[in-house]
GROMACS .gro file of C-alpha atoms in nm:
model
  309
    1MET     CA    1  -1.612  -1.734  -0.390
    2PRO     CA    2  -1.371  -1.630  -0.711
    3GLN     CA    3  -0.991  -1.699  -0.708
    4ASN     CA    4  -0.951  -1.396  -0.796
    5ALA     CA    5  -1.127  -1.083  -0.562
    6VAL     CA    6  -1.023  -0.861  -0.825
    7GLU     CA    7  -0.970  -0.870  -1.219
    8LEU     CA    8  -0.880  -0.609  -1.441
    9ILE     CA    9  -0.855  -0.705  -1.851
   10GLY     CA   10  -0.760  -0.409  -2.136
   11LEU     CA   11  -0.847  -0.156  -1.852
   12THR     CA   12  -0.790   0.138  -2.050
   13LYS     CA   13  -0.903   0.504  -1.929
   14THR     CA   14  -0.796   0.877  -2.132
   15TYR     CA   15  -0.930   1.171  -2.040
   16GLY     CA   16  -0.994   1.419  -2.292
   17GLY     CA   17  -1.027   1.842  -2.216
   18SER     CA   18  -1.165   2.110  -2.383
   19GLY     CA   19  -0.922   2.189  -2.583
   20ALA     CA   20  -0.646   1.982  -2.411
   21ALA     CA   21  -0.462   1.684  -2.611
   22PRO     CA   22  -0.621   1.362  -2.481
   23LYS     CA   23  -0.424   1.170  -2.166
   24GLN     CA   24  -0.446   0.824  -2.157
   25ALA     CA   25  -0.429   0.761  -1.792
   26LEU     CA   26  -0.507   0.350  -1.810
   27LYS     CA   27  -0.288   0.174  -2.104
   28ALA     CA   28  -0.461  -0.146  -2.151
   29LEU     CA   29  -0.406  -0.300  -1.776
   30ASP     CA   30  -0.401  -0.645  -1.712
   31LEU     CA   31  -0.441  -0.750  -1.348
   32ALA     CA   32  -0.558  -0.988  -1.089
   33ILE     CA   33  -0.584  -0.973  -0.756
   34PRO     CA   34  -0.654  -1.303  -0.574
   35GLN     CA   35  -0.907  -1.338  -0.315
   36GLY     CA   36  -0.827  -1.295   0.053
   37SER     CA   37  -0.444  -1.103  -0.035
   38ILE     CA   38  -0.333  -0.760   0.132
   39PHE     CA   39  -0.254  -0.641  -0.134
   40GLY     CA   40  -0.041  -0.354  -0.213
   41LEU     CA   41  -0.100  -0.081  -0.580
   42LEU     CA   42   0.223   0.146  -0.571
   43GLY     CA   43   0.337   0.427  -0.774
   44PRO     CA   44   0.469   0.766  -0.804
   45ASN     CA   45   0.232   1.002  -0.840
   46GLY     CA   46   0.001   1.062  -1.163
   47ALA     CA   47   0.079   0.653  -1.227
   48GLY     CA   48  -0.292   0.583  -1.265
   49LYS     CA   49  -0.356   0.443  -0.914
   50SER     CA   50  -0.597   0.703  -0.844
   51THR     CA   51  -0.783   0.655  -1.171
   52THR     CA   52  -0.814   0.270  -1.155
   53ILE     CA   53  -0.934   0.267  -0.766
   54ASN     CA   54  -1.210   0.523  -0.903
   55ILE     CA   55  -1.302   0.288  -1.172
   56LEU     CA   56  -1.349   0.007  -0.962
   57ALA     CA   57  -1.587   0.276  -0.706
   58GLY     CA   58  -1.802   0.329  -0.960
   59LEU     CA   59  -1.680   0.723  -1.013
   60VAL     CA   60  -1.485   0.740  -1.320
   61ASN     CA   61  -1.644   0.545  -1.639
   62LYS     CA   62  -1.358   0.334  -1.789
   63SER     CA   63  -1.266   0.371  -2.190
   64GLY     CA   64  -1.227   0.063  -2.278
   65GLY     CA   65  -1.160  -0.330  -2.124
   66THR     CA   66  -1.303  -0.522  -1.840
   67VAL     CA   67  -1.345  -0.514  -1.453
   68ARG     CA   68  -1.460  -0.788  -1.286
   69ILE     CA   69  -1.489  -0.727  -0.868
   70TRP     CA   70  -1.604  -1.062  -0.719
   71GLY     CA   71  -1.656  -1.233  -1.018
   72PHE     CA   72  -1.895  -0.959  -1.140
   73ASP     CA   73  -1.853  -0.776  -1.458
   74GLN     CA   74  -1.940  -0.437  -1.417
   75ASP     CA   75  -2.022  -0.388  -1.705
   76VAL     CA   76  -2.334  -0.668  -1.693
   77ASN     CA   77  -2.385  -0.716  -1.295
   78PRO     CA   78  -2.294  -0.355  -1.187
   79ARG     CA   79  -2.513  -0.306  -0.837
   80GLN     CA   80  -2.330  -0.678  -0.747
   81SER     CA   81  -1.960  -0.573  -0.823
   82ARG     CA   82  -1.981  -0.220  -0.682
   83ALA     CA   83  -2.174  -0.402  -0.392
   84ALA     CA   84  -1.895  -0.579  -0.395
   85ILE     CA   85  -1.639  -0.344  -0.292
   86GLY     CA   86  -1.566  -0.080   0.014
   87VAL     CA   87  -1.335   0.146  -0.076
   88VAL     CA   88  -1.201   0.432   0.194
   89PRO     CA   89  -1.099   0.798   0.032
   90GLN     CA   90  -0.734   0.966   0.123
   91GLU     CA   91  -1.030   1.295   0.155
   92LEU     CA   92  -1.192   1.292   0.496
   93ASN     CA   93  -1.475   1.397   0.328
   94VAL     CA   94  -1.797   1.322   0.650
   95ASP     CA   95  -2.138   1.492   0.662
   96PRO     CA   96  -2.057   1.774   0.970
   97PHE     CA   97  -2.368   1.743   1.058
   98PHE     CA   98  -2.401   1.384   1.072
   99SER     CA   99  -2.316   1.186   1.450
  100PRO     CA  100  -2.123   0.876   1.304
  101ARG     CA  101  -2.429   0.654   1.410
  102ALA     CA  102  -2.623   0.780   1.175
  103ALA     CA  103  -2.401   0.809   0.896
  104LEU     CA  104  -2.332   0.466   0.931
  105GLU     CA  105  -2.743   0.407   0.945
  106VAL     CA  106  -2.764   0.676   0.611
  107GLN     CA  107  -2.497   0.445   0.418
  108ALA     CA  108  -2.664   0.114   0.543
  109GLY     CA  109  -2.984   0.239   0.409
  110LEU     CA  110  -2.833   0.335   0.099
  111TYR     CA  111  -2.665  -0.024   0.047
  112GLY     CA  112  -3.057  -0.201   0.079
  113VAL     CA  113  -2.914  -0.352   0.408
  114PRO     CA  114  -3.255  -0.428   0.599
  115LYS     CA  115  -3.188  -0.306   0.998
  116SER     CA  116  -3.197  -0.656   1.119
  117HIS     CA  117  -2.876  -0.648   0.993
  118ARG     CA  118  -2.697  -0.364   1.004
  119ARG     CA  119  -2.395  -0.381   1.245
  120THR     CA  120  -2.351  -0.016   1.349
  121ASP     CA  121  -2.232  -0.009   1.706
  122GLU     CA  122  -2.048  -0.329   1.563
  123ILE     CA  123  -1.847  -0.140   1.405
  124LEU     CA  124  -1.780   0.185   1.546
  125ALA     CA  125  -1.687  -0.005   1.863
  126ALA     CA  126  -1.430  -0.219   1.642
  127VAL     CA  127  -1.267   0.163   1.487
  128GLY     CA  128  -1.300   0.355   1.814
  129LEU     CA  129  -1.553   0.536   1.760
  130ALA     CA  130  -1.828   0.366   2.049
  131ASP     CA  131  -1.789   0.670   2.250
  132LYS     CA  132  -1.792   0.894   1.988
  133ALA     CA  133  -2.057   0.776   1.840
  134ASP     CA  134  -2.379   0.974   1.911
  135ALA     CA  135  -2.119   1.365   1.828
  136TYR     CA  136  -2.144   1.527   1.585
  137ALA     CA  137  -1.906   1.458   1.294
  138ARG     CA  138  -1.728   1.822   1.214
  139THR     CA  139  -1.578   1.734   1.650
  140LEU     CA  140  -1.399   1.443   1.541
  141SER     CA  141  -1.066   1.487   1.522
  142GLY     CA  142  -0.889   1.427   1.182
  143GLY     CA  143  -0.795   1.082   1.308
  144MET     CA  144  -1.141   1.003   1.392
  145ARG     CA  145  -1.261   1.135   1.104
  146ARG     CA  146  -1.018   0.822   0.871
  147ARG     CA  147  -1.162   0.572   1.151
  148LEU     CA  148  -1.540   0.719   1.025
  149LEU     CA  149  -1.439   0.652   0.661
  150ILE     CA  150  -1.331   0.291   0.781
  151ALA     CA  151  -1.669   0.273   0.987
  152LYS     CA  152  -1.823   0.329   0.627
  153ALA     CA  153  -1.682   0.135   0.379
  154LEU     CA  154  -1.750  -0.186   0.635
  155VAL     CA  155  -2.179  -0.086   0.666
  156HIS     CA  156  -2.191  -0.353   0.382
  157THR     CA  157  -2.024  -0.613   0.457
  158PRO     CA  158  -1.756  -0.578   0.128
  159PRO     CA  159  -1.534  -0.894   0.029
  160VAL     CA  160  -1.330  -0.667  -0.131
  161LEU     CA  161  -1.188  -0.287   0.093
  162VAL     CA  162  -1.046  -0.096  -0.112
  163LEU     CA  163  -0.816   0.153   0.122
  164ASP     CA  164  -0.664   0.509  -0.037
  165GLU     CA  165  -0.316   0.646   0.147
  166PRO     CA  166  -0.509   0.569   0.503
  167THR     CA  167  -0.276   0.624   0.695
  168ALA     CA  168  -0.203   0.988   0.591
  169GLY     CA  169  -0.186   1.275   0.782
  170VAL     CA  170  -0.233   1.062   1.112
  171ASP     CA  171  -0.015   0.951   1.387
  172ILE     CA  172   0.168   0.630   1.508
  173GLU     CA  173  -0.047   0.511   1.758
  174LEU     CA  174  -0.339   0.508   1.541
  175ARG     CA  175  -0.163   0.419   1.253
  176ARG     CA  176  -0.111   0.103   1.428
  177MET     CA  177  -0.493   0.052   1.502
  178LEU     CA  178  -0.546   0.046   1.207
  179TRP     CA  179  -0.310  -0.157   1.084
  180ALA     CA  180  -0.426  -0.391   1.352
  181TYR     CA  181  -0.824  -0.413   1.275
  182ILE     CA  182  -0.674  -0.493   0.893
  183ARG     CA  183  -0.541  -0.725   1.000
  184GLN     CA  184  -0.872  -0.872   1.200
  185LEU     CA  185  -1.077  -0.857   0.834
  186ASN     CA  186  -0.797  -0.943   0.634
  187ALA     CA  187  -0.816  -1.313   0.862
  188ALA     CA  188  -1.174  -1.333   0.840
  189GLY     CA  189  -1.199  -1.323   0.452
  190THR     CA  190  -1.178  -0.961   0.357
  191THR     CA  191  -0.956  -0.853   0.042
  192ILE     CA  192  -0.778  -0.617   0.122
  193ILE     CA  193  -0.618  -0.297  -0.167
  194LEU     CA  194  -0.448  -0.051  -0.072
  195THR     CA  195  -0.258   0.251  -0.235
  196THR     CA  196   0.027   0.410   0.004
  197HIS     CA  197   0.294   0.623  -0.043
  198TYR     CA  198   0.437   0.476   0.303
  199LEU     CA  199   0.655   0.185   0.167
  200GLU     CA  200   0.809   0.101   0.479
  201GLU     CA  201   0.394  -0.020   0.574
  202ALA     CA  202   0.309  -0.180   0.269
  203GLN     CA  203   0.640  -0.394   0.281
  204GLU     CA  204   0.500  -0.529   0.611
  205MET     CA  205   0.126  -0.511   0.536
  206CYS     CA  206   0.100  -0.705   0.155
  207ASP     CA  207   0.197  -1.023   0.074
  208ARG     CA  208   0.151  -0.913  -0.329
  209ILE     CA  209   0.242  -0.625  -0.464
  210GLY     CA  210   0.152  -0.374  -0.812
  211ILE     CA  211   0.374  -0.120  -0.911
  212ILE     CA  212   0.152   0.136  -1.196
  213ASP     CA  213   0.373   0.358  -1.369
  214ASN     CA  214   0.237   0.586  -1.625
  215GLY     CA  215  -0.087   0.413  -1.643
  216VAL     CA  216   0.109   0.090  -1.719
  217LEU     CA  217   0.156  -0.272  -1.490
  218VAL     CA  218   0.572  -0.286  -1.491
  219ALA     CA  219   0.591  -0.509  -1.129
  220HIS     CA  220   0.310  -0.792  -0.996
  221ASP     CA  221   0.462  -0.992  -0.773
  222ALA     CA  222   0.468  -1.149  -0.382
  223THR     CA  223   0.711  -0.913  -0.194
  224ALA     CA  224   0.937  -1.132  -0.159
  225ASN     CA  225   0.996  -1.198  -0.448
  226LEU     CA  226   0.976  -0.813  -0.560
  227LEU     CA  227   1.221  -0.752  -0.300
  228ALA     CA  228   1.471  -1.016  -0.451
  229ARG     CA  229   1.520  -0.911  -0.750
  230LEU     CA  230   1.731  -0.706  -0.652
  231ASP     CA  231   2.042  -0.868  -0.593
  232GLY     CA  232   2.251  -0.601  -0.438
  233LYS     CA  233   2.362  -0.613  -0.102
  234THR     CA  234   2.559  -0.346   0.146
  235MET     CA  235   2.838  -0.494   0.404
  236VAL     CA  236   2.876  -0.196   0.697
  237ILE     CA  237   3.149  -0.232   0.856
  238SER     CA  238   3.227  -0.051   1.189
  239PRO     CA  239   3.631   0.011   1.205
  240GLU     CA  240   3.838   0.069   1.499
  241LYS     CA  241   3.997   0.347   1.449
  242ALA     CA  242   3.851   0.644   1.225
  243LEU     CA  243   3.909   0.580   0.836
  244ASP     CA  244   4.023   0.879   0.604
  245GLN     CA  245   3.882   0.758   0.308
  246PRO     CA  246   3.757   0.399   0.220
  247PRO     CA  247   3.965   0.114   0.064
  248VAL     CA  248   4.007  -0.003  -0.331
  249MET     CA  249   3.771  -0.291  -0.311
  250PRO     CA  250   3.730  -0.577  -0.560
  251GLN     CA  251   3.598  -0.466  -0.861
  252GLY     CA  252   3.248  -0.431  -0.867
  253VAL     CA  253   3.215  -0.320  -0.490
  254GLU     CA  254   3.149   0.048  -0.448
  255ALA     CA  255   3.259   0.162  -0.130
  256ARG     CA  256   3.220   0.489   0.089
  257LEU     CA  257   3.298   0.574   0.399
  258ARG     CA  258   2.903   0.720   0.581
  259PRO     CA  259   2.884   1.036   0.833
  260ASP     CA  260   2.937   0.844   1.096
  261GLY     CA  261   3.213   0.670   0.998
  262ARG     CA  262   3.154   0.375   0.924
  263LEU     CA  263   3.244   0.198   0.558
  264ALA     CA  264   2.939   0.067   0.327
  265LEU     CA  265   3.036  -0.211   0.042
  266THR     CA  266   2.797  -0.232  -0.171
  267TYR     CA  267   2.814  -0.516  -0.390
  268ARG     CA  268   2.598  -0.770  -0.567
  269ARG     CA  269   2.587  -1.158  -0.388
  270GLY     CA  270   2.554  -1.287  -0.733
  271THR     CA  271   2.968  -1.204  -0.799
  272THR     CA  272   3.075  -1.192  -0.494
  273SER     CA  273   3.012  -1.365  -0.160
  274ALA     CA  274   3.098  -1.166   0.218
  275GLU     CA  275   3.406  -1.345   0.274
  276THR     CA  276   3.567  -1.155  -0.049
  277LEU     CA  277   3.442  -0.782   0.124
  278LEU     CA  278   3.621  -0.949   0.474
  279ASP     CA  279   3.938  -1.084   0.293
  280ALA     CA  280   4.003  -0.744   0.125
  281VAL     CA  281   3.897  -0.512   0.453
  282ARG     CA  282   4.162  -0.686   0.667
  283ALA     CA  283   4.397  -0.670   0.348
  284ALA     CA  284   4.411  -0.321   0.382
  285ASN     CA  285   4.501  -0.346   0.721
  286ILE     CA  286   4.171  -0.240   0.882
  287ARG     CA  287   4.074  -0.347   1.189
  288ILE     CA  288   3.675  -0.438   1.220
  289ARG     CA  289   3.516  -0.337   1.554
  290ASP     CA  290   3.160  -0.477   1.419
  291VAL     CA  291   3.021  -0.541   1.091
  292ALA     CA  292   2.657  -0.526   0.987
  293THR     CA  293   2.434  -0.639   0.631
  294GLU     CA  294   2.156  -0.421   0.486
  295GLU     CA  295   1.907  -0.585   0.214
  296ALA     CA  296   1.752  -0.391  -0.081
  297ASP     CA  297   1.384  -0.307   0.082
  298LEU     CA  298   1.051  -0.173  -0.159
  299GLU     CA  299   1.158   0.121  -0.156
  300ASP     CA  300   1.512   0.005  -0.353
  301VAL     CA  301   1.333  -0.154  -0.542
  302PHE     CA  302   1.045   0.108  -0.639
  303LEU     CA  303   1.303   0.371  -0.789
  304ALA     CA  304   1.420   0.050  -0.951
  305LEU     CA  305   1.119   0.008  -1.149
  306THR     CA  306   1.038   0.353  -1.120
  307SER     CA  307   1.267   0.618  -1.215
  308PRO     CA  308   1.330   0.743  -1.551
  309ASN     CA  309   1.650   0.550  -1.755
   0.00000   0.00000   0.00000
């Protein structure tokens, strides 16, 4: 079992349109995804996430670099590397005339899974499609089609599973079901690679996160370490009496009144203590009814790393 489920070394991809200037989507990307992790691959639109996923899936040819999936070099062992990964695409591309059971059987056949080793009914039950196993796929709702795509990606029991925007357009109940099942797969040893625009999901689900911007990996660390990069913190004070304007605070502290009347004090933990803020509030003759604090979240880190200067 390899230490890293996926290794990308100097990965580059340049698209050359007819008559258009070449566009470099990936610029010498180096990335190692540890075996057994739930890894979030994040970035703004056009950053290179989809190109990376499509290269892993074998749908796009790289321009240069090395790709290893579960220890198999994509150039040296293309069949083994492709068999080691299952990809759930963002698009709901299901055959409308196949039932879920038939779709999984065909997919298993394409991967050369012997009939005695197929887990069609088990997988359909796991994703909540047992009662729709023999219905035409065209009769399935959008959420059920999303489940079917996940089921198809699992027929050959890949050690690496890529989920490209898996909860886009699905309801809360299905989202919870999907995440519960993904956690089960991960606990059983499957490495999960997740792309999503729901940053709160990535923060909750992923133990490691990589952020791509303009084809370059701008961050790659444990989720907790990424969140710790921002030293900013906000103290939110509910005053006993409504304030007309925010009070004068020590240098480096931003004070603003929120629409609900609460006073928000944003400061850096490395230079200002909470006690200093409370002393300044009391010195301004503000009586405190309640106080709370807000930490930086993944959205703050994402924007700090990808927003133009």
